[in-house]
Amino acid sequence: MILGHIGARKGSKGVVRKNFKELSGKPLIDWSLDQLFEHPMVDAVVVSTDDEEIYAHSVAKGALDIGLRPAHLATDEAPKWGVWQHALEAGEQAAGRRASAFLDLDCTSPLRQPEDITGALMLFQNDKPDMVMSVCEARKNPYFNLVEPDETGALHVSKPLPGGVWARQAAPTVYEHAASTYVVDPGYLRNASTIYEGRVVPFEMPAERCIDIDSPLDFAMVEFLLADFLKRDEDK
């Protein structure tokens, strides 16, 4: 069983109640939730939330009834890993079977496409890592154009190499962790304490599909890009 998951906490400081805020005609969460329900490789879906309205909405659409998220996992400081562990256990109990993969879609990253989900799942199946993590190419590179001051205040490249790196194309590849799409081995999720204990491999996505909503500006930008994506789909 591939268990799809979305975490949607009630609290949000940057955009008030952003996970249920309307975006281009439907709640933000539905842009990811509908992708899980519509994807042919996903067998069951759970939503971890402390928001009663979001929970009722999700269960009505077909998510498993796992109850509201425990209070200790609904704080600003609660780690994603603990939320995932609870959702996996509760989802398996509700479904009555064990998961072969735990697929998490970040609610605040609605610009991913169905092929991104398929690609991440296929990478997980073929490469058999502990975890697949969505990434995008970093716009700044610590070997080339990220700098930091020394004790005198003078700037130096953050990660210097012998002879230096004088062109971006010659710098080692660096990714940004894109909070969008994750596939986790259930055994690893149950037993590890943090994300990077095991073998975590990158699934590279286009940067424009990895924008995460954390502020009103992010919301406006995603709304603009989503409208453009939808228009391009209509024109095909």
Short mmCIF file of C-alpha atoms in Angstrom, two decimals:
data_model
loop_
_atom_site.label_atom_id
_atom_site.label_comp_id
_atom_site.label_asym_id
_atom_site.label_seq_id
_atom_site.Cartn_x
_atom_site.Cartn_y
_atom_site.Cartn_z
CA MET A 1 0.00 0.00 0.00
CA ILE A 2 1.30 3.43 -0.96
CA LEU A 3 -0.02 5.75 1.74
CA GLY A 4 -0.39 9.39 0.70
CA HIS A 5 -0.16 12.02 3.41
CA ILE A 6 -0.71 15.75 3.82
CA GLY A 7 0.08 17.69 6.97
CA ALA A 8 -2.06 20.79 7.49
CA ARG A 9 -1.65 22.47 10.86
CA LYS A 10 -4.22 25.09 11.91
CA GLY A 11 -1.77 27.76 13.05
CA SER A 12 0.07 29.98 10.58
CA LYS A 13 1.79 33.28 11.28
CA GLY A 14 2.76 34.34 7.73
CA VAL A 15 -0.64 33.79 6.07
CA VAL A 16 -3.53 33.29 8.51
CA ARG A 17 -5.04 29.79 8.18
CA LYS A 18 -3.28 29.44 4.85
CA ASN A 19 -3.86 25.69 4.41
CA PHE A 20 -7.60 26.27 3.94
CA LYS A 21 -7.38 29.68 2.27
CA GLU A 22 -8.95 29.74 -1.20
CA LEU A 23 -6.43 29.59 -4.04
CA SER A 24 -7.67 29.82 -7.64
CA GLY A 25 -11.10 28.45 -6.83
CA LYS A 26 -10.51 25.89 -4.09
CA PRO A 27 -8.82 25.55 -0.68
CA LEU A 28 -5.02 25.43 -0.80
CA ILE A 29 -4.98 21.92 0.64
CA ASP A 30 -7.11 20.60 -2.23
CA TRP A 31 -4.42 21.29 -4.82
CA SER A 32 -2.33 18.59 -3.15
CA LEU A 33 -5.16 16.46 -1.77
CA ASP A 34 -6.78 16.05 -5.17
CA GLN A 35 -3.43 14.97 -6.63
CA LEU A 36 -3.26 12.14 -4.10
CA PHE A 37 -6.84 10.99 -4.74
CA GLU A 38 -6.36 11.11 -8.52
CA HIS A 39 -2.94 9.43 -8.70
CA PRO A 40 -3.20 5.78 -9.83
CA MET A 41 -0.26 4.64 -7.68
CA VAL A 42 -1.70 5.96 -4.38
CA ASP A 43 -3.83 3.46 -2.47
CA ALA A 44 -4.96 5.41 0.60
CA VAL A 45 -4.76 8.98 1.90
CA VAL A 46 -4.43 10.48 5.37
CA VAL A 47 -4.48 14.11 6.47
CA SER A 48 -2.79 15.06 9.72
CA THR A 49 -4.31 18.22 11.14
CA ASP A 50 -5.45 19.85 14.36
CA ASP A 51 -8.07 21.85 12.44
CA GLU A 52 -11.58 20.36 12.74
CA GLU A 53 -12.85 21.98 9.54
CA ILE A 54 -9.89 20.80 7.47
CA TYR A 55 -10.22 17.32 8.97
CA ALA A 56 -13.94 17.01 8.23
CA HIS A 57 -13.38 18.35 4.71
CA SER A 58 -10.60 15.83 4.04
CA VAL A 59 -12.50 12.81 5.38
CA ALA A 60 -15.57 13.82 3.36
CA LYS A 61 -13.40 13.77 0.22
CA GLY A 62 -12.16 10.25 1.03
CA ALA A 63 -9.25 10.50 3.47
CA LEU A 64 -8.99 7.81 6.13
CA ASP A 65 -10.54 8.64 9.49
CA ILE A 66 -7.51 8.82 11.80
CA GLY A 67 -8.72 11.51 14.20
CA LEU A 68 -7.20 14.92 14.88
CA ARG A 69 -3.46 15.32 15.32
CA PRO A 70 -2.30 15.02 18.96
CA ALA A 71 -1.70 18.36 20.67
CA HIS A 72 2.04 17.77 21.15
CA LEU A 73 2.41 17.47 17.36
CA ALA A 74 0.44 20.65 16.63
CA THR A 75 2.90 23.25 17.91
CA ASP A 76 5.29 25.49 15.99
CA GLU A 77 8.19 23.42 17.31
CA ALA A 78 6.77 19.98 16.45
CA PRO A 79 9.10 18.22 13.99
CA LYS A 80 7.79 16.99 10.66
CA TRP A 81 9.34 13.58 11.39
CA GLY A 82 7.15 13.00 14.47
CA VAL A 83 4.05 14.05 12.55
CA TRP A 84 4.93 11.57 9.81
CA GLN A 85 5.50 8.75 12.29
CA HIS A 86 2.11 9.32 13.89
CA ALA A 87 0.34 9.59 10.50
CA LEU A 88 1.95 6.35 9.29
CA GLU A 89 0.88 4.40 12.36
CA ALA A 90 -2.64 5.86 12.38
CA GLY A 91 -3.03 5.39 8.62
CA GLU A 92 -1.98 1.75 8.74
CA GLN A 93 -4.41 1.09 11.59
CA ALA A 94 -7.27 2.78 9.74
CA ALA A 95 -6.51 0.98 6.47
CA GLY A 96 -5.96 -2.38 8.15
CA ARG A 97 -2.73 -3.05 6.25
CA ARG A 98 0.92 -2.10 6.21
CA ALA A 99 2.33 0.58 3.92
CA SER A 100 5.08 -0.15 1.41
CA ALA A 101 5.77 3.57 0.90
CA PHE A 102 4.82 6.78 2.70
CA LEU A 103 4.25 9.63 0.24
CA ASP A 104 4.09 13.13 1.71
CA LEU A 105 2.94 16.14 -0.30
CA ASP A 106 3.54 19.50 1.31
CA CYS A 107 0.25 21.39 1.50
CA THR A 108 1.95 24.76 0.92
CA SER A 109 3.66 23.70 -2.32
CA PRO A 110 0.74 23.36 -4.78
CA LEU A 111 2.61 23.85 -8.06
CA ARG A 112 3.94 20.28 -8.37
CA GLN A 113 2.58 18.27 -11.29
CA PRO A 114 1.34 14.65 -11.33
CA GLU A 115 4.49 13.62 -13.17
CA ASP A 116 6.54 14.87 -10.23
CA ILE A 117 4.71 12.45 -7.94
CA THR A 118 5.16 9.61 -10.41
CA GLY A 119 8.85 10.41 -10.84
CA ALA A 120 9.49 10.45 -7.09
CA LEU A 121 7.64 7.16 -6.59
CA MET A 122 9.47 5.47 -9.47
CA LEU A 123 12.83 6.66 -8.12
CA PHE A 124 11.91 5.18 -4.74
CA GLN A 125 10.88 1.87 -6.28
CA ASN A 126 13.90 1.57 -8.56
CA ASP A 127 16.68 2.91 -6.33
CA LYS A 128 15.31 1.61 -3.01
CA PRO A 129 16.68 4.40 -0.79
CA ASP A 130 15.48 5.14 2.72
CA MET A 131 13.93 8.33 1.44
CA VAL A 132 13.39 10.39 -1.71
CA MET A 133 13.40 14.16 -1.19
CA SER A 134 12.33 16.79 -3.71
CA VAL A 135 15.02 19.35 -4.51
CA CYS A 136 15.71 22.05 -7.06
CA GLU A 137 18.95 23.52 -8.31
CA ALA A 138 20.19 26.14 -5.85
CA ARG A 139 20.23 29.70 -7.15
CA LYS A 140 23.33 30.49 -5.06
CA ASN A 141 26.31 28.19 -4.62
CA PRO A 142 28.51 28.10 -1.48
CA TYR A 143 31.54 27.17 -3.61
CA PHE A 144 31.11 30.21 -5.84
CA ASN A 145 28.81 33.08 -4.81
CA LEU A 146 27.82 32.54 -1.18
CA VAL A 147 30.20 34.39 1.13
CA GLU A 148 30.64 34.82 4.88
CA PRO A 149 32.79 37.08 7.07
CA ASP A 150 35.81 35.88 9.03
CA GLU A 151 36.74 37.12 12.51
CA THR A 152 38.04 40.40 11.02
CA GLY A 153 34.87 41.03 9.03
CA ALA A 154 36.52 40.24 5.68
CA LEU A 155 34.44 38.17 3.25
CA HIS A 156 35.42 34.73 1.97
CA VAL A 157 33.66 32.09 -0.11
CA SER A 158 31.66 29.87 2.25
CA LYS A 159 33.13 26.59 0.96
CA PRO A 160 36.51 27.34 -0.66
CA LEU A 161 38.18 24.81 -2.93
CA PRO A 162 41.89 24.67 -3.84
CA GLY A 163 42.51 27.14 -6.68
CA GLY A 164 39.05 28.65 -6.26
CA VAL A 165 35.95 28.41 -8.43
CA TRP A 166 35.64 31.29 -10.89
CA ALA A 167 32.57 30.25 -12.90
CA ARG A 168 29.22 29.00 -11.62
CA GLN A 169 29.25 26.17 -14.13
CA ALA A 170 32.50 24.83 -12.62
CA ALA A 171 31.13 24.71 -9.06
CA PRO A 172 29.98 21.41 -7.53
CA THR A 173 26.25 20.76 -7.76
CA VAL A 174 24.26 22.11 -4.83
CA TYR A 175 20.52 21.67 -4.31
CA GLU A 176 17.88 23.52 -2.35
CA HIS A 177 15.71 21.31 -0.17
CA ALA A 178 12.31 21.86 -1.81
CA ALA A 179 9.43 21.24 0.60
CA SER A 180 7.18 19.60 -1.96
CA THR A 181 7.30 15.83 -2.39
CA TYR A 182 8.79 13.07 -0.23
CA VAL A 183 8.70 9.28 -0.40
CA VAL A 184 9.82 7.45 2.73
CA ASP A 185 10.42 3.79 3.47
CA PRO A 186 7.99 2.94 6.30
CA GLY A 187 10.57 0.85 8.17
CA TYR A 188 13.02 3.76 8.09
CA LEU A 189 10.31 6.19 9.21
CA ARG A 190 9.38 3.99 12.16
CA ASN A 191 12.95 3.48 13.38
CA ALA A 192 14.93 6.63 12.54
CA SER A 193 14.93 9.78 14.65
CA THR A 194 15.54 12.35 11.90
CA ILE A 195 15.44 12.67 8.13
CA TYR A 196 19.13 12.31 7.33
CA GLU A 197 20.07 9.20 9.35
CA GLY A 198 19.77 6.95 6.32
CA ARG A 199 20.27 7.17 2.56
CA VAL A 200 18.28 10.17 1.32
CA VAL A 201 18.39 10.71 -2.45
CA PRO A 202 17.34 13.79 -4.44
CA PHE A 203 14.44 14.02 -6.84
CA GLU A 204 15.08 17.18 -8.84
CA MET A 205 12.12 19.34 -9.80
CA PRO A 206 11.96 22.61 -11.77
CA ALA A 207 12.45 25.53 -9.40
CA GLU A 208 9.19 27.18 -10.51
CA ARG A 209 7.25 24.11 -9.24
CA CYS A 210 8.92 24.18 -5.83
CA ILE A 211 7.74 27.53 -4.45
CA ASP A 212 6.55 27.16 -0.87
CA ILE A 213 3.89 29.51 0.53
CA ASP A 214 5.14 31.17 3.71
CA SER A 215 4.07 34.80 3.27
CA PRO A 216 1.38 36.90 1.53
CA LEU A 217 3.89 37.59 -1.26
CA ASP A 218 4.45 33.85 -1.75
CA PHE A 219 0.69 33.32 -1.90
CA ALA A 220 0.25 36.01 -4.56
CA MET A 221 3.15 34.65 -6.60
CA VAL A 222 1.86 31.08 -6.47
CA GLU A 223 -1.63 32.27 -7.43
CA PHE A 224 -0.18 34.04 -10.47
CA LEU A 225 1.90 31.03 -11.54
CA LEU A 226 -0.97 28.61 -10.96
CA ALA A 227 -3.23 30.66 -13.20
CA ASP A 228 -0.54 30.55 -15.88
CA PHE A 229 -0.13 26.76 -15.51
CA LEU A 230 -3.89 26.24 -15.78
CA LYS A 231 -4.11 28.42 -18.87
CA ARG A 232 -1.31 26.48 -20.55
CA ASP A 233 -3.14 23.22 -19.79
CA GLU A 234 -6.32 24.58 -21.38
CA ASP A 235 -4.40 25.64 -24.49
CA LYS A 236 -2.88 22.18 -25.07
#
